[in-house]
Amino acid sequence: MNSNLKFIETELLPLRIKLREHDLYKTLSSIEDIKFFMESHVFAVWDFMSLLKALQINLTSVSLPWLPKKNTNLVRFINEITLAEESDVNKDGVFKSHFEMYVDAMEEMGADSSLIEKFLQSINEGKTVKKSIEIVTISEAVKDFVNFTFDTINSNQTHKIAAAFTYGREDIIPDMFLKIVVETS
């Protein structure tokens, strides 16, 4: 591992431990608790997809006219992640995004998906993310989280978007879900 990555990993370790040991996991003791968690967490699943699309836009060629990018290994890497995240195969053999699978899981559990649907409908109607998140009755923490993500995306600074994607989502989410499984078993 190069020294810059080692430095980043070392700096983030206390935060990873804090997140891994968060009291939230101990409070998820019933199906109702899991439903409540999912109703907020679905916004993080959605904004993860938005971070990925920002990376795809910035690092691959998704505009017209098409032009080749110099770093074809990076192009392939981002496109492979996008392929899996946007069109994976669900338990029924149907191609769906991981976001759609998450919403399906919410509905199977009886969690309320109307808030994320209202949010997405507002965006489909042409409202900004900031305006759309304000019309949804969710916690301020969720609103702040989504707004921070879009401030990062709107900075158009690929290194910041990649850091949020990698260190703020992709690298930590497996630890988070393993902890939920351990604490609720």
mmCIF file of C-alpha atoms in Angstrom:
data_model
loop_
_atom_site.group_PDB
_atom_site.id
_atom_site.type_symbol
_atom_site.label_atom_id
_atom_site.label_comp_id
_atom_site.label_asym_id
_atom_site.label_seq_id
_atom_site.Cartn_x
_atom_site.Cartn_y
_atom_site.Cartn_z
ATOM 1 C CA MET A 1 0.000 0.000 0.000
ATOM 2 C CA ASN A 2 1.422 3.377 -0.882
ATOM 3 C CA SER A 3 2.154 5.847 1.902
ATOM 4 C CA ASN A 4 -0.759 8.186 1.034
ATOM 5 C CA LEU A 5 -3.302 5.384 1.280
ATOM 6 C CA LYS A 6 -1.699 4.104 4.466
ATOM 7 C CA PHE A 7 -1.970 7.608 5.940
ATOM 8 C CA ILE A 8 -5.659 7.875 4.970
ATOM 9 C CA GLU A 9 -6.441 4.423 6.391
ATOM 10 C CA THR A 10 -4.649 5.290 9.652
ATOM 11 C CA GLU A 11 -6.449 8.632 9.955
ATOM 12 C CA LEU A 12 -9.840 7.027 9.321
ATOM 13 C CA LEU A 13 -9.365 4.060 11.665
ATOM 14 C CA PRO A 14 -10.686 5.804 14.825
ATOM 15 C CA LEU A 15 -13.788 6.924 12.900
ATOM 16 C CA ARG A 16 -14.336 3.420 11.504
ATOM 17 C CA ILE A 17 -14.096 1.961 14.999
ATOM 18 C CA LYS A 18 -16.494 4.600 16.337
ATOM 19 C CA LEU A 19 -18.985 3.796 13.573
ATOM 20 C CA ARG A 20 -18.557 0.032 14.016
ATOM 21 C CA GLU A 21 -19.165 0.349 17.775
ATOM 22 C CA HIS A 22 -22.033 2.863 17.535
ATOM 23 C CA ASP A 23 -24.915 2.381 19.995
ATOM 24 C CA LEU A 24 -27.405 2.352 17.109
ATOM 25 C CA TYR A 25 -26.747 -1.328 16.485
ATOM 26 C CA LYS A 26 -27.802 -2.251 20.015
ATOM 27 C CA THR A 27 -31.127 -0.410 19.593
ATOM 28 C CA LEU A 28 -32.179 -2.525 16.600
ATOM 29 C CA SER A 29 -33.938 -5.201 18.586
ATOM 30 C CA SER A 30 -37.232 -5.647 16.732
ATOM 31 C CA ILE A 31 -38.646 -5.754 13.216
ATOM 32 C CA GLU A 32 -40.143 -2.302 13.871
ATOM 33 C CA ASP A 33 -36.669 -0.966 14.690
ATOM 34 C CA ILE A 34 -35.257 -2.428 11.465
ATOM 35 C CA LYS A 35 -38.139 -0.938 9.460
ATOM 36 C CA PHE A 36 -37.504 2.483 10.998
ATOM 37 C CA PHE A 37 -33.789 2.173 10.225
ATOM 38 C CA MET A 38 -34.487 1.186 6.611
ATOM 39 C CA GLU A 39 -36.895 4.102 6.093
ATOM 40 C CA SER A 40 -33.989 6.488 6.757
ATOM 41 C CA HIS A 41 -31.136 4.391 5.398
ATOM 42 C CA VAL A 42 -32.789 4.084 1.968
ATOM 43 C CA PHE A 43 -31.784 7.709 1.361
ATOM 44 C CA ALA A 44 -28.134 6.721 1.885
ATOM 45 C CA VAL A 45 -28.577 3.831 -0.542
ATOM 46 C CA TRP A 46 -29.966 6.274 -3.103
ATOM 47 C CA ASP A 47 -27.231 8.849 -2.617
ATOM 48 C CA PHE A 48 -24.587 6.110 -2.896
ATOM 49 C CA MET A 49 -25.918 5.517 -6.411
ATOM 50 C CA SER A 50 -25.631 9.248 -7.076
ATOM 51 C CA LEU A 51 -21.987 9.277 -5.950
ATOM 52 C CA LEU A 52 -21.318 6.361 -8.286
ATOM 53 C CA LYS A 53 -22.970 8.147 -11.213
ATOM 54 C CA ALA A 54 -20.907 11.270 -10.487
ATOM 55 C CA LEU A 55 -17.765 9.135 -10.665
ATOM 56 C CA GLN A 56 -18.936 7.541 -13.884
ATOM 57 C CA ILE A 57 -19.625 10.962 -15.401
ATOM 58 C CA ASN A 58 -16.245 12.324 -14.295
ATOM 59 C CA LEU A 59 -14.071 9.285 -15.032
ATOM 60 C CA THR A 60 -15.633 7.582 -18.039
ATOM 61 C CA SER A 61 -17.066 8.846 -21.275
ATOM 62 C CA VAL A 62 -20.819 9.327 -20.955
ATOM 63 C CA SER A 63 -21.287 12.377 -23.127
ATOM 64 C CA LEU A 64 -21.806 13.012 -26.814
ATOM 65 C CA PRO A 65 -19.800 12.968 -28.888
ATOM 66 C CA TRP A 66 -18.047 10.061 -27.219
ATOM 67 C CA LEU A 67 -14.325 10.467 -26.630
ATOM 68 C CA PRO A 68 -11.975 7.807 -25.275
ATOM 69 C CA LYS A 69 -10.464 8.278 -21.828
ATOM 70 C CA LYS A 70 -6.766 7.715 -21.239
ATOM 71 C CA ASN A 71 -7.068 5.526 -18.141
ATOM 72 C CA THR A 72 -8.984 2.561 -19.545
ATOM 73 C CA ASN A 73 -8.361 0.481 -16.403
ATOM 74 C CA LEU A 74 -10.189 3.109 -14.351
ATOM 75 C CA VAL A 75 -12.970 3.320 -16.950
ATOM 76 C CA ARG A 76 -13.426 -0.452 -16.771
ATOM 77 C CA PHE A 77 -13.378 -0.447 -12.961
ATOM 78 C CA ILE A 78 -16.052 2.268 -12.640
ATOM 79 C CA ASN A 79 -18.219 0.720 -15.355
ATOM 80 C CA GLU A 80 -18.038 -2.706 -13.673
ATOM 81 C CA ILE A 81 -19.159 -1.213 -10.361
ATOM 82 C CA THR A 82 -21.950 0.647 -12.161
ATOM 83 C CA LEU A 83 -23.078 -2.494 -13.973
ATOM 84 C CA ALA A 84 -23.370 -4.411 -10.709
ATOM 85 C CA GLU A 85 -25.020 -1.575 -8.784
ATOM 86 C CA GLU A 86 -27.521 -0.615 -11.494
ATOM 87 C CA SER A 87 -28.450 -4.000 -12.941
ATOM 88 C CA ASP A 88 -27.658 -6.866 -10.624
ATOM 89 C CA VAL A 89 -29.797 -10.003 -10.533
ATOM 90 C CA ASN A 90 -32.255 -10.191 -7.648
ATOM 91 C CA LYS A 91 -33.441 -13.350 -5.870
ATOM 92 C CA ASP A 92 -36.065 -13.910 -8.594
ATOM 93 C CA GLY A 93 -33.565 -13.634 -11.450
ATOM 94 C CA VAL A 94 -34.748 -10.148 -12.433
ATOM 95 C CA PHE A 95 -32.257 -7.373 -13.226
ATOM 96 C CA LYS A 96 -32.610 -4.510 -10.736
ATOM 97 C CA SER A 97 -30.457 -1.867 -9.146
ATOM 98 C CA HIS A 98 -29.321 -2.440 -5.587
ATOM 99 C CA PHE A 99 -31.441 0.571 -4.665
ATOM 100 C CA GLU A 100 -34.551 -1.069 -6.141
ATOM 101 C CA MET A 101 -33.712 -4.298 -4.330
ATOM 102 C CA TYR A 102 -33.438 -2.358 -1.081
ATOM 103 C CA VAL A 103 -36.856 -0.781 -1.643
ATOM 104 C CA ASP A 104 -38.248 -4.240 -2.447
ATOM 105 C CA ALA A 105 -36.794 -5.536 0.841
ATOM 106 C CA MET A 106 -38.374 -2.616 2.679
ATOM 107 C CA GLU A 107 -41.751 -3.444 1.195
ATOM 108 C CA GLU A 108 -41.356 -7.152 2.002
ATOM 109 C CA MET A 109 -40.726 -6.208 5.636
ATOM 110 C CA GLY A 110 -43.632 -3.771 5.704
ATOM 111 C CA ALA A 111 -41.416 -0.681 5.975
ATOM 112 C CA ASP A 112 -42.794 2.563 4.569
ATOM 113 C CA SER A 113 -41.201 3.440 1.217
ATOM 114 C CA SER A 114 -43.505 6.398 0.573
ATOM 115 C CA LEU A 115 -40.970 8.989 1.756
ATOM 116 C CA ILE A 116 -38.253 7.921 -0.665
ATOM 117 C CA GLU A 117 -40.887 7.644 -3.406
ATOM 118 C CA LYS A 118 -42.126 11.188 -2.654
ATOM 119 C CA PHE A 119 -38.531 12.427 -2.741
ATOM 120 C CA LEU A 120 -37.802 10.760 -6.089
ATOM 121 C CA GLN A 121 -41.106 11.975 -7.531
ATOM 122 C CA SER A 122 -40.150 15.523 -6.628
ATOM 123 C CA ILE A 123 -36.814 15.125 -8.427
ATOM 124 C CA ASN A 124 -38.621 13.606 -11.430
ATOM 125 C CA GLU A 125 -40.783 16.724 -11.498
ATOM 126 C CA GLY A 126 -37.652 18.850 -11.892
ATOM 127 C CA LYS A 127 -37.049 20.035 -8.341
ATOM 128 C CA THR A 128 -33.500 20.064 -7.004
ATOM 129 C CA VAL A 129 -32.276 17.530 -4.481
ATOM 130 C CA LYS A 130 -32.139 20.277 -1.828
ATOM 131 C CA LYS A 131 -35.770 21.279 -2.454
ATOM 132 C CA SER A 132 -36.924 17.669 -2.732
ATOM 133 C CA ILE A 133 -35.317 16.607 0.543
ATOM 134 C CA GLU A 134 -36.984 19.515 2.340
ATOM 135 C CA ILE A 135 -40.506 18.397 1.390
ATOM 136 C CA VAL A 136 -39.994 14.941 2.894
ATOM 137 C CA THR A 137 -40.735 14.453 6.590
ATOM 138 C CA ILE A 138 -37.518 12.752 7.674
ATOM 139 C CA SER A 139 -34.917 13.526 10.304
ATOM 140 C CA GLU A 140 -32.624 16.497 9.927
ATOM 141 C CA ALA A 141 -29.685 14.075 10.117
ATOM 142 C CA VAL A 142 -30.865 12.327 6.943
ATOM 143 C CA LYS A 143 -31.419 15.671 5.222
ATOM 144 C CA ASP A 144 -27.930 16.835 6.262
ATOM 145 C CA PHE A 145 -26.422 13.563 5.024
ATOM 146 C CA VAL A 146 -28.029 13.837 1.580
ATOM 147 C CA ASN A 147 -27.206 17.544 1.326
ATOM 148 C CA PHE A 148 -23.569 16.877 2.245
ATOM 149 C CA THR A 149 -23.377 14.191 -0.431
ATOM 150 C CA PHE A 150 -24.737 16.546 -3.058
ATOM 151 C CA ASP A 151 -22.502 19.391 -1.931
ATOM 152 C CA THR A 152 -19.634 16.950 -2.505
ATOM 153 C CA ILE A 153 -20.996 15.886 -5.903
ATOM 154 C CA ASN A 154 -21.665 19.497 -6.923
ATOM 155 C CA SER A 155 -18.098 20.463 -6.021
ATOM 156 C CA ASN A 156 -17.164 18.466 -9.135
ATOM 157 C CA GLN A 157 -13.926 17.518 -7.393
ATOM 158 C CA THR A 158 -13.484 13.908 -8.395
ATOM 159 C CA HIS A 159 -11.082 13.107 -5.569
ATOM 160 C CA LYS A 160 -13.655 14.242 -2.979
ATOM 161 C CA ILE A 161 -16.445 12.296 -4.674
ATOM 162 C CA ALA A 162 -14.223 9.206 -4.839
ATOM 163 C CA ALA A 163 -13.309 9.597 -1.159
ATOM 164 C CA ALA A 164 -16.974 9.895 -0.127
ATOM 165 C CA PHE A 165 -17.827 6.873 -2.266
ATOM 166 C CA THR A 166 -14.917 4.714 -1.142
ATOM 167 C CA TYR A 167 -14.317 5.650 2.474
ATOM 168 C CA GLY A 168 -17.772 6.930 3.350
ATOM 169 C CA ARG A 169 -19.785 4.116 1.789
ATOM 170 C CA GLU A 170 -18.182 1.233 -0.073
ATOM 171 C CA ASP A 171 -15.470 0.515 2.491
ATOM 172 C CA ILE A 172 -17.584 0.862 5.650
ATOM 173 C CA ILE A 173 -21.027 -0.501 4.702
ATOM 174 C CA PRO A 174 -20.082 -4.203 4.982
ATOM 175 C CA ASP A 175 -18.824 -3.596 8.545
ATOM 176 C CA MET A 176 -22.044 -1.786 9.384
ATOM 177 C CA PHE A 177 -24.334 -4.538 8.137
ATOM 178 C CA LEU A 178 -22.259 -7.278 9.761
ATOM 179 C CA LYS A 179 -22.598 -5.436 13.058
ATOM 180 C CA ILE A 180 -26.380 -5.177 12.589
ATOM 181 C CA VAL A 181 -26.588 -8.921 11.935
ATOM 182 C CA VAL A 182 -24.447 -9.716 15.001
ATOM 183 C CA GLU A 183 -26.387 -7.380 17.289
ATOM 184 C CA THR A 184 -29.839 -8.517 16.117
ATOM 185 C CA SER A 185 -29.089 -12.260 16.122
#
